[in-house]
Amino acid sequence: MTIQPIRVQFKTACQILDISRESLRHLVRTDKTFPQAIKTGDAKQSPVYFDYVQLVEWHNNQMQSLAVLEA
């Protein structure tokens, strides 16, 4: 049995999507369909997380969109 994470850290989200930190920041700022970041505190340096399932769904939707454009 494989356990899937519920939430992933910013760094892990970059690794999952295979993009740089700046690319992830750009997606968060500009892509309205990208999952909302979850900040666990009020401080500027509080950790930021993303919901794992939402990241996977977003990626799958992106792949479907590309498949439609290529067809």
PDB file of C-alpha atoms in Angstrom:
ATOM      1  CA  MET A   1       0.000   0.000   0.000  1.00  0.00           C
ATOM      2  CA  THR A   2       1.371   3.375  -1.015  1.00  0.00           C
ATOM      3  CA  ILE A   3       0.505   6.396   1.045  1.00  0.00           C
ATOM      4  CA  GLN A   4       0.038   9.619  -0.909  1.00  0.00           C
ATOM      5  CA  PRO A   5       0.855  12.890   0.847  1.00  0.00           C
ATOM      6  CA  ILE A   6      -1.997  15.214   1.736  1.00  0.00           C
ATOM      7  CA  ARG A   7       0.048  18.355   1.325  1.00  0.00           C
ATOM      8  CA  VAL A   8       3.511  19.030  -0.027  1.00  0.00           C
ATOM      9  CA  GLN A   9       6.003  21.754   0.699  1.00  0.00           C
ATOM     10  CA  PHE A  10       6.878  24.405  -1.875  1.00  0.00           C
ATOM     11  CA  LYS A  11      10.198  22.676  -2.585  1.00  0.00           C
ATOM     12  CA  THR A  12       8.498  19.314  -3.085  1.00  0.00           C
ATOM     13  CA  ALA A  13       5.908  20.845  -5.422  1.00  0.00           C
ATOM     14  CA  CYS A  14       8.806  22.126  -7.553  1.00  0.00           C
ATOM     15  CA  GLN A  15      10.287  18.634  -7.626  1.00  0.00           C
ATOM     16  CA  ILE A  16       6.956  16.984  -8.484  1.00  0.00           C
ATOM     17  CA  LEU A  17       6.345  19.396 -11.367  1.00  0.00           C
ATOM     18  CA  ASP A  18      10.061  19.436 -12.304  1.00  0.00           C
ATOM     19  CA  ILE A  19      10.199  23.234 -12.388  1.00  0.00           C
ATOM     20  CA  SER A  20      12.263  25.901 -10.658  1.00  0.00           C
ATOM     21  CA  ARG A  21      11.110  27.871  -7.624  1.00  0.00           C
ATOM     22  CA  GLU A  22      10.705  30.971  -9.783  1.00  0.00           C
ATOM     23  CA  SER A  23       8.580  29.052 -12.304  1.00  0.00           C
ATOM     24  CA  LEU A  24       6.321  27.869  -9.489  1.00  0.00           C
ATOM     25  CA  ARG A  25       6.028  31.412  -8.138  1.00  0.00           C
ATOM     26  CA  HIS A  26       5.096  32.573 -11.644  1.00  0.00           C
ATOM     27  CA  LEU A  27       2.381  29.898 -11.913  1.00  0.00           C
ATOM     28  CA  VAL A  28       0.955  30.893  -8.522  1.00  0.00           C
ATOM     29  CA  ARG A  29       0.812  34.564  -9.580  1.00  0.00           C
ATOM     30  CA  THR A  30      -0.471  34.204 -13.128  1.00  0.00           C
ATOM     31  CA  ASP A  31      -2.391  30.930 -13.581  1.00  0.00           C
ATOM     32  CA  LYS A  32      -5.889  31.226 -12.119  1.00  0.00           C
ATOM     33  CA  THR A  33      -6.385  27.446 -12.440  1.00  0.00           C
ATOM     34  CA  PHE A  34      -3.285  26.601 -10.393  1.00  0.00           C
ATOM     35  CA  PRO A  35      -4.022  25.301  -6.865  1.00  0.00           C
ATOM     36  CA  GLN A  36      -4.047  27.906  -4.128  1.00  0.00           C
ATOM     37  CA  ALA A  37      -1.041  27.884  -1.806  1.00  0.00           C
ATOM     38  CA  ILE A  38      -1.683  27.081   1.858  1.00  0.00           C
ATOM     39  CA  LYS A  39       0.311  29.248   4.257  1.00  0.00           C
ATOM     40  CA  THR A  40       0.449  27.899   7.809  1.00  0.00           C
ATOM     41  CA  GLY A  41       1.107  31.161   9.631  1.00  0.00           C
ATOM     42  CA  ASP A  42       0.963  34.935   9.471  1.00  0.00           C
ATOM     43  CA  ALA A  43       4.725  35.518   9.452  1.00  0.00           C
ATOM     44  CA  LYS A  44       6.427  36.330   6.169  1.00  0.00           C
ATOM     45  CA  GLN A  45       8.610  33.234   6.478  1.00  0.00           C
ATOM     46  CA  SER A  46       5.817  30.814   7.405  1.00  0.00           C
ATOM     47  CA  PRO A  47       5.889  27.561   5.438  1.00  0.00           C
ATOM     48  CA  VAL A  48       3.853  27.312   2.238  1.00  0.00           C
ATOM     49  CA  TYR A  49       2.193  24.065   1.177  1.00  0.00           C
ATOM     50  CA  PHE A  50       0.097  22.805  -1.724  1.00  0.00           C
ATOM     51  CA  ASP A  51      -2.606  20.158  -1.693  1.00  0.00           C
ATOM     52  CA  TYR A  52      -1.133  17.099  -3.416  1.00  0.00           C
ATOM     53  CA  VAL A  53      -4.377  15.960  -5.063  1.00  0.00           C
ATOM     54  CA  GLN A  54      -5.029  19.447  -6.467  1.00  0.00           C
ATOM     55  CA  LEU A  55      -1.509  19.558  -7.934  1.00  0.00           C
ATOM     56  CA  VAL A  56      -2.023  16.210  -9.652  1.00  0.00           C
ATOM     57  CA  GLU A  57      -5.447  17.259 -10.965  1.00  0.00           C
ATOM     58  CA  TRP A  58      -4.029  20.545 -12.286  1.00  0.00           C
ATOM     59  CA  HIS A  59      -1.237  18.686 -14.066  1.00  0.00           C
ATOM     60  CA  ASN A  60      -3.671  16.182 -15.586  1.00  0.00           C
ATOM     61  CA  ASN A  61      -5.873  19.040 -16.834  1.00  0.00           C
ATOM     62  CA  GLN A  62      -2.828  20.681 -18.414  1.00  0.00           C
ATOM     63  CA  MET A  63      -1.960  17.426 -20.177  1.00  0.00           C
ATOM     64  CA  GLN A  64      -5.538  17.055 -21.446  1.00  0.00           C
ATOM     65  CA  SER A  65      -5.476  20.625 -22.765  1.00  0.00           C
ATOM     66  CA  LEU A  66      -2.249  19.927 -24.631  1.00  0.00           C
ATOM     67  CA  ALA A  67      -3.692  16.726 -26.101  1.00  0.00           C
ATOM     68  CA  VAL A  68      -6.728  18.634 -27.387  1.00  0.00           C
ATOM     69  CA  LEU A  69      -4.520  21.301 -28.971  1.00  0.00           C
ATOM     70  CA  GLU A  70      -2.368  18.682 -30.683  1.00  0.00           C
ATOM     71  CA  ALA A  71      -5.360  16.783 -32.094  1.00  0.00           C
TER      72      ALA A  71
END
